[in-house]
Coordinates of C-alpha atoms and ligand atoms in Angstrom, one line a residue:
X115 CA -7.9 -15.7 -7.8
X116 CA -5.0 -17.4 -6.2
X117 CA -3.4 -15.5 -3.1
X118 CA 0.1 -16.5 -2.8
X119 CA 2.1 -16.0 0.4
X120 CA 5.3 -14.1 -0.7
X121 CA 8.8 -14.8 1.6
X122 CA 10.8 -12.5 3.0
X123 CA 13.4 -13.3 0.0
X124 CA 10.6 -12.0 -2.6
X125 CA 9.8 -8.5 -1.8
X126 CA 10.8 -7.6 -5.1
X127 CA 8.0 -9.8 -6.7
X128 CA 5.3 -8.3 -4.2
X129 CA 6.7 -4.5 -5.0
X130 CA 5.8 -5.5 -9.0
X131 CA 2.4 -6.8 -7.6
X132 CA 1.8 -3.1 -6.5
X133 CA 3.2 -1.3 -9.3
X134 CA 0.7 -3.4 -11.0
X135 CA -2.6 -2.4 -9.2
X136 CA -2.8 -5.5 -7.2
X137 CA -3.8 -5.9 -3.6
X138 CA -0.7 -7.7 -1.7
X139 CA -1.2 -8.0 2.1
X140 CA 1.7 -6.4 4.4
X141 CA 3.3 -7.0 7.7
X142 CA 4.2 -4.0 10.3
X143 CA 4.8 -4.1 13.9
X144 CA 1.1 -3.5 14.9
X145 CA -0.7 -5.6 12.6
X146 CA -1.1 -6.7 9.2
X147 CA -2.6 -4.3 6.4
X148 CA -3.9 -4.4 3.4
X149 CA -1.8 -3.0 0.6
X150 CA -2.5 -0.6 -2.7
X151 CA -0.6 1.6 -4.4
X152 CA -2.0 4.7 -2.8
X153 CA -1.4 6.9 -6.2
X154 CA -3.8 4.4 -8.4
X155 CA -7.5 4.7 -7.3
X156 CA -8.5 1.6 -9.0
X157 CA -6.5 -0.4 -6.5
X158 CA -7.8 1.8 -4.0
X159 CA -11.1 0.9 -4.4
X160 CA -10.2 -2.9 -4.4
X161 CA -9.2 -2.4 -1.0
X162 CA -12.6 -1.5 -0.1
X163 CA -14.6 -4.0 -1.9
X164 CA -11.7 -6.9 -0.3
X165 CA -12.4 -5.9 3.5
X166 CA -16.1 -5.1 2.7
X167 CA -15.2 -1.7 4.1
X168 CA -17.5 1.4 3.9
X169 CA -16.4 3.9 1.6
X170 CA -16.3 7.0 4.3
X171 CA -13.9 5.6 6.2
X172 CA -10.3 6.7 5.4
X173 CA -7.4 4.9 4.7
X174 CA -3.7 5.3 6.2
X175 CA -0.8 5.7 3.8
X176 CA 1.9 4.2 4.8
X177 CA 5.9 5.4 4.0
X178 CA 9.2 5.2 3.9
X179 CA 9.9 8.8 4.2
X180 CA 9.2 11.7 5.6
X181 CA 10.2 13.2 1.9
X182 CA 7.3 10.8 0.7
X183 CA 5.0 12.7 3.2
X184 CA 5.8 16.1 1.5
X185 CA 5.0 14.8 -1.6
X186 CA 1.1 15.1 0.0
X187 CA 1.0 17.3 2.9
X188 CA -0.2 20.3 2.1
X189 CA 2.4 21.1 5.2
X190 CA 4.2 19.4 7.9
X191 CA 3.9 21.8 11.3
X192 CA 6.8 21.8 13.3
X193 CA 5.5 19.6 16.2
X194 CA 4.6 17.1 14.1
X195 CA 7.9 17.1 12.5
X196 CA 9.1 16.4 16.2
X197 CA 6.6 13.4 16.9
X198 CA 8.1 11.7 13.5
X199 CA 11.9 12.6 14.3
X200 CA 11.2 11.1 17.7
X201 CA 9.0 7.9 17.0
X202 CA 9.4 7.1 13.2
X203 CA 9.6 4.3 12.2
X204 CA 7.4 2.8 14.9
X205 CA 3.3 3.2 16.0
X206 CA 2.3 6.5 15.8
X207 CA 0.1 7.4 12.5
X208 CA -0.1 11.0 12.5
X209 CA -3.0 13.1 10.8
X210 CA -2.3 16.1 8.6
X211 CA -4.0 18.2 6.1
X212 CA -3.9 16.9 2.3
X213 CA -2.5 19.1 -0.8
X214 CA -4.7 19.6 -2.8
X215 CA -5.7 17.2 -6.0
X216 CA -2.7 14.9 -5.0
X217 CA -4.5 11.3 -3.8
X218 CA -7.8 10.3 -4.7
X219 CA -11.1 11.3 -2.2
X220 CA -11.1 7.0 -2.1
X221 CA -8.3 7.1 -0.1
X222 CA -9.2 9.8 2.2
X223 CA -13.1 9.2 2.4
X224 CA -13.3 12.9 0.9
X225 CA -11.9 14.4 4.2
X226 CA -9.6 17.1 3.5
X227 CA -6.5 15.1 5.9
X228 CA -5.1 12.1 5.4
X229 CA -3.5 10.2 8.2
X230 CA 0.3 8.9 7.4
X231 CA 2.1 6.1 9.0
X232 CA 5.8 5.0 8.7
X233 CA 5.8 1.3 10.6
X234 CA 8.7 -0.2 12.1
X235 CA 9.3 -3.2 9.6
X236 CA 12.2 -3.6 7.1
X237 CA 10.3 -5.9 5.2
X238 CA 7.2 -3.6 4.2
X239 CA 9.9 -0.3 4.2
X240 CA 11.6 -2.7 1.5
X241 CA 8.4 -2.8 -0.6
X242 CA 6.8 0.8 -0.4
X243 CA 10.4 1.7 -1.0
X244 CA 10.9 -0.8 -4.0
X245 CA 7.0 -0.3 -5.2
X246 CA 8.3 4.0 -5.6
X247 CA 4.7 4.6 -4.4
X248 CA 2.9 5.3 -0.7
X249 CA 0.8 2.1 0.1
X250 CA -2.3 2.6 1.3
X251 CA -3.1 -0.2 4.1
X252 CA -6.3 -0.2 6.4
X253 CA -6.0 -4.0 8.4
X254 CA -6.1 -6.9 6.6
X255 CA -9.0 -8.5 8.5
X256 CA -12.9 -8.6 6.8
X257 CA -14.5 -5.6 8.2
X258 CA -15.8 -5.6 11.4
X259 CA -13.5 -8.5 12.6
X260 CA -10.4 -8.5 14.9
X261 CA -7.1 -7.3 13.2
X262 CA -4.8 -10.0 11.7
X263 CA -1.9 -10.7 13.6
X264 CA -0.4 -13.7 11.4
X265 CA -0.4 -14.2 7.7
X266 CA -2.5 -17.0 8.3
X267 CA -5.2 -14.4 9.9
X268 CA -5.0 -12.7 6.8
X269 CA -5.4 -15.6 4.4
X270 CA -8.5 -16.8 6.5
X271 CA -10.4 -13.3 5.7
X272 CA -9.4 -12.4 1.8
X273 CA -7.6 -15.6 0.2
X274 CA -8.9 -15.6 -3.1
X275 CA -10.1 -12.1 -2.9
X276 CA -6.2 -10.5 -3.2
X277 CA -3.4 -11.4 -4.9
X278 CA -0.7 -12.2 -2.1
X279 CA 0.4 -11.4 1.8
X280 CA 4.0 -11.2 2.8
X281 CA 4.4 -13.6 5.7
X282 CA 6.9 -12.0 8.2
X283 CA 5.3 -14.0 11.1
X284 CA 3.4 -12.7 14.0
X285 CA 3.6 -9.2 14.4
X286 CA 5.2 -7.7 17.5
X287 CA 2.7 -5.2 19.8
X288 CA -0.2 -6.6 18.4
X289 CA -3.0 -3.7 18.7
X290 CA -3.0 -1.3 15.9
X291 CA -1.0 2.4 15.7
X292 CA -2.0 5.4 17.8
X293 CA -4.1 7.9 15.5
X294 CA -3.1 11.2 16.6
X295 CA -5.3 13.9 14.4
X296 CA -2.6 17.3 14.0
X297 CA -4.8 19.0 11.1
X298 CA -5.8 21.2 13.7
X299 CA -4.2 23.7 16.9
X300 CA -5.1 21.0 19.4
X301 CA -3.8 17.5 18.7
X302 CA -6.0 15.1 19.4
X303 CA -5.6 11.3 20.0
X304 CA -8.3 8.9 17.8
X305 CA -7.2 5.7 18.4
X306 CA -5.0 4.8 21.3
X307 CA -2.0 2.8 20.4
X308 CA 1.4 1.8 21.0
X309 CA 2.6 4.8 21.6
X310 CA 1.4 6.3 24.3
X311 CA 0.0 10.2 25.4
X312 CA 2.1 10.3 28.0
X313 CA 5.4 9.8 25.5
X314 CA 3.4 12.4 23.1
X315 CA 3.2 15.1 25.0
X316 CA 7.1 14.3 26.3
X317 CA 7.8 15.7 23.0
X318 CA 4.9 18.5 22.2
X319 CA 3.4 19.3 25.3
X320 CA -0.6 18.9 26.3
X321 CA -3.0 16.8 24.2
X322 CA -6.4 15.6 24.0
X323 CA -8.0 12.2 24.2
X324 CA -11.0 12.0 22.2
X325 CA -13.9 10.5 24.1
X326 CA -16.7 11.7 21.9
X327 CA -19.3 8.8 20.1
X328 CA -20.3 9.3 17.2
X329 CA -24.0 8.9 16.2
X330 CA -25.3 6.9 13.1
X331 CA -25.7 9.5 11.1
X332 CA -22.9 11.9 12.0
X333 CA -19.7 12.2 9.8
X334 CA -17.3 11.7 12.2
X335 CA -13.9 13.5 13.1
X336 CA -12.6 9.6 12.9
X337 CA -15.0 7.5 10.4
X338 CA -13.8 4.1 12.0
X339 CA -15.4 5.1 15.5
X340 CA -19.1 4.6 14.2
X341 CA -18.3 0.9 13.0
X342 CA -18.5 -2.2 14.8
X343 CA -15.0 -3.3 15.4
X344 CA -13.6 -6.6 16.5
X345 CA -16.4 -8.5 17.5
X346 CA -15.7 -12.5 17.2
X347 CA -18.5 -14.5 16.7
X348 CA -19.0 -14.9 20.1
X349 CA -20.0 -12.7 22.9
X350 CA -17.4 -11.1 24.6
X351 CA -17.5 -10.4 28.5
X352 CA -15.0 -7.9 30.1
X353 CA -13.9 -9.4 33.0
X354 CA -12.9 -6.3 35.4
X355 CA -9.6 -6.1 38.1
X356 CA -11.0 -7.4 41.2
X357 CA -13.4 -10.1 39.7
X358 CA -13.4 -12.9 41.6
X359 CA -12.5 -15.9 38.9
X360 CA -13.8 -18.3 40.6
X361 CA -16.9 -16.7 40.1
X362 CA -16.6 -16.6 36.5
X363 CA -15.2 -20.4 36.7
X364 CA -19.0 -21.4 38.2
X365 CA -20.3 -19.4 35.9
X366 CA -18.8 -21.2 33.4
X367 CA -19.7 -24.2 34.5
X368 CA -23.7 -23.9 34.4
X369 CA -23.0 -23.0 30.7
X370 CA -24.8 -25.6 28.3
X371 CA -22.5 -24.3 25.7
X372 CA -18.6 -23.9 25.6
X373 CA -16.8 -20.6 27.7
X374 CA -13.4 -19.3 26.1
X375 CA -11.2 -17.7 28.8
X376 CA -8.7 -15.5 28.0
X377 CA -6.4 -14.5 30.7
X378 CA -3.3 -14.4 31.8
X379 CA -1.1 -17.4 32.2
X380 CA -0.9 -17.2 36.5
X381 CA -5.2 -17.1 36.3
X382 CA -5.2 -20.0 34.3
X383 CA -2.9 -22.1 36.4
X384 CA -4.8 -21.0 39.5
X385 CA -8.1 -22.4 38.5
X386 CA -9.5 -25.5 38.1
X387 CA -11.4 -25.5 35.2
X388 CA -14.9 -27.3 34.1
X389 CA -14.8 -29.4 30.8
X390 CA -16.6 -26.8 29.2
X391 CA -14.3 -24.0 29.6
X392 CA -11.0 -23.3 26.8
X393 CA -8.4 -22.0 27.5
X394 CA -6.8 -19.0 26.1
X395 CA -3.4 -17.8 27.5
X396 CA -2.8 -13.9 27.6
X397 CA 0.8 -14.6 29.0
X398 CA 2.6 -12.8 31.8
X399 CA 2.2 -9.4 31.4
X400 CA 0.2 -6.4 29.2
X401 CA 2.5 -6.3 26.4
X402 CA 2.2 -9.9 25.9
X403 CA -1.9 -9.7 26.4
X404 CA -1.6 -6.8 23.7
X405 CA 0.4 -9.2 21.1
X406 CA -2.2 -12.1 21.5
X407 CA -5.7 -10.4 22.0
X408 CA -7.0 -10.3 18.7
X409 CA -5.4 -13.9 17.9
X410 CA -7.5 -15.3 20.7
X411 CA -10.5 -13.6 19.7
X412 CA -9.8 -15.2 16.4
X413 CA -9.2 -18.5 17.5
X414 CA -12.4 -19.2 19.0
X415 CA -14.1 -17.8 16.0
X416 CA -13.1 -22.0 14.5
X417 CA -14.8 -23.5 17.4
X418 CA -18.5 -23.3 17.4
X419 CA -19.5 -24.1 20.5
X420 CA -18.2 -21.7 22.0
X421 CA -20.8 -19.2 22.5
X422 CA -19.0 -16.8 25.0
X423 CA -15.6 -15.8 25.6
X424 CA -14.8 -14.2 29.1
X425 CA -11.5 -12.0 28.8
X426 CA -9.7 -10.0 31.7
X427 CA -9.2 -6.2 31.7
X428 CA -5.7 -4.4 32.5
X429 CA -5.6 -1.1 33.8
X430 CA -6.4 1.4 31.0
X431 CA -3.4 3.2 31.4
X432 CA -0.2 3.4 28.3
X433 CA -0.5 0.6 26.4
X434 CA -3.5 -0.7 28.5
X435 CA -5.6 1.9 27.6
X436 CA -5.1 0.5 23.8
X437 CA -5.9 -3.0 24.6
X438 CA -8.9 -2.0 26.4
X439 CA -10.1 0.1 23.8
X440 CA -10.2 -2.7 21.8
X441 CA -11.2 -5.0 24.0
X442 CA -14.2 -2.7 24.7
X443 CA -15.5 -2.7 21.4
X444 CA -14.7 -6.1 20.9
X445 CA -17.3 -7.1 23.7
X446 CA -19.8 -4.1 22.5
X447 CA -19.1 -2.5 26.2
X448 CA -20.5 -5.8 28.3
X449 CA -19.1 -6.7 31.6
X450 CA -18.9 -10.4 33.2
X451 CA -20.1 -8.8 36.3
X452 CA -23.2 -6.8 34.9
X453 CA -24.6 -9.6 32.6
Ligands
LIG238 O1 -1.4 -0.1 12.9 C1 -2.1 0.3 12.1 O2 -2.5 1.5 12.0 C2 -2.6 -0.6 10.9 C3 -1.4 -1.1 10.2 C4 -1.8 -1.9 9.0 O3 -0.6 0.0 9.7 N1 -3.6 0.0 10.1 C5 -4.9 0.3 10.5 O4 -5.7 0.8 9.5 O5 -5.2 0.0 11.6 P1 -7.3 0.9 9.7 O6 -7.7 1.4 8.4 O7 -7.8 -0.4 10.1 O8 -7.5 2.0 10.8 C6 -7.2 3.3 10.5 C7 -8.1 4.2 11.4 C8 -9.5 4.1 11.0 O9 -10.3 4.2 12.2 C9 -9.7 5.4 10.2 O10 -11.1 5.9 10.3 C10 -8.7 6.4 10.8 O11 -7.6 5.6 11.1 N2 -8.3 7.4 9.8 C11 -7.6 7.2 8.7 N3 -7.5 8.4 8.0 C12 -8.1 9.3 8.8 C13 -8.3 10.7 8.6 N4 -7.8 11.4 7.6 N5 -8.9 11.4 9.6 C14 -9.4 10.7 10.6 N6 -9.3 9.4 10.8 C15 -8.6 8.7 9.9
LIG239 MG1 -9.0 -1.8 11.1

């Protein structure tokens, strides 16, 4: 199958893609998913097969409405109407229970909730709108990889495995939505994001973090939590606040193989690095190290001599505690300083 990149001038064409049970990758402000029409299962299970995903772990459906999120709510509680009135469009995919017999148990993973999202991105409101239908979109990446960032990303993982991605260029924030689970009393974040706890409970009041890991064999609250997530080729090695760098430059340097170094622009300048070590910039600041993370990751993943990548941590707080969740399970929990 050819993929073809679709323009921002041809949503149209991609909207008739999905109408006809094809796969056509999306941007949002996060990242870029992987689109279905959530209403035909066929497609649905496409989407699955594409990313090599496993089949228990639920997909987000993505509108262009709240009336679209009617349509398959069993009912939408009154803080949760809030949260969307206050940060729709925009990063925060919010959990509610299903009606029933309305979407397929592929698109929820035969939970009885199914998380909605509502990005901030004309482009891909143009085409669910256009399409008629939600679009179910998990990100575009092969399972198990860093998200896609850049259309390119997304044709390096699934060209010739989907029909077409709509290039909007790289995506804004850069680390996927916040996952906030409201099918029960207590909200509870899944996956932090974007938008932050602190701006959540602004608007409703106390919530919880989850912090539980799930076991192999447990069905989890969040199916994506038992998966390995992000992991480059390469090991990754958090490099904490307070690490000496020129520690990790020597260490660097008694490497037989090639170090990647991600971190931030004023780090970089400071040291004077060994032949051996690439450079990755994370820019100025944690909105900026958010936005280029994953594409770093990805980069090194075309060089293979590079057998480690060192990258520095940010305080986990607001959109730091996103990056280094991701960040964490990108370098399967190890430290520079511990290894
Ligand atoms: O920013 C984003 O959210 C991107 C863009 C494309 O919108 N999408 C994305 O989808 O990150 P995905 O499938 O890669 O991650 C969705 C996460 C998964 O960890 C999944 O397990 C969880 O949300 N999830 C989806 N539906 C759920 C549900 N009903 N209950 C619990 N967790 C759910
Ligand atoms: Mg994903």
């Amino acid at each position: 199958m050819d993929t073809r990149i679709f323009h921002l001038d041809e949503i149209n064409q991609a909207a008739k893609a999905i109408q006809d049970g094809k796969l056509v990758a999306f941007p949002t402000e996060t990242v870029y998913g992987l689109g279905a029409d959530a209403t035909n299962e066929a497609a649905v299970k496409n989407v699955y097969l594409a990313k090599g995903r496993p089949s228990d772990n639920p997909l987000i459906v993505h509108v262009a409405s709240i009336e679209m999120v009617e349509k398959y709510a069993s009912e939408i509680p009154d803080n949760a109407r809030k949260l969307m009135k206050e940060f729709w469009p925009g990063s925060l995919t919010i959990i509610l229970n299903i009606k029933k017999g309305v979407l397929s148990k592929t698109v929820t993973g035969g939970l009885s909730t199914v998380a909605f999202r509502f990005p901030d991105c004309q482009p891909t409101l143009e085409l669910i709108k256009e399409a008629g239908v939600p679009i179910v979109g998990p990100s575009a990446n092969t399972s198990g990889k860093p998200s896609p960032t850049t259309a390119q990303h997304v044709y390096h993982d699934l060209h010739g495995k989907i029909a077409g991605i709509i290039d909007n260029g790289p995506t804004r924030v850069g680390v996927e939505s916040t996952v906030l689970d409201m099918s029960t009393d207590q909200p509870v974040i899944l996956r932090p994001g974007a938008v932050t706890k602190h701006q959540i409970e602004e608007v409703i009041g106390s919530i919880d973090l989850n912090h539980h890991h799930v076991g192999k064999n447990e069905t989890p609250k969040a199916p994506g939590m038992k998966y390995k997530h992000y992991a480059p080729n390469a090991q990754v090695y958090i490099v904490d606040e307070g690490t000496d760098w020129k520690q990790v430059v020597d260490w660097i340097k008694q490497q037989p193989f090639d170090v990647g170094m991600m971190a931030e622009e004023k780090i970089l300048q400071q040291s004077t690095l060994p032949m051996n070590a690439i450079q990755f910039s994370l820019g100025k600041n944690i909105a900026d190290a958010s936005a280029r993370l994953f594409d770093g990751l990805r980069q090194f993943d075309d060089q293979p001599n590079v057998k480690a990548i060192v990258t520095q941590a940010f305080p986990a707080k607001d959109l730091g505690r996103a990056y280094m969740n991701r960040l964490n399970k990108s370098a399967g929990g190890e430290h520079f300083a511990t290894k």
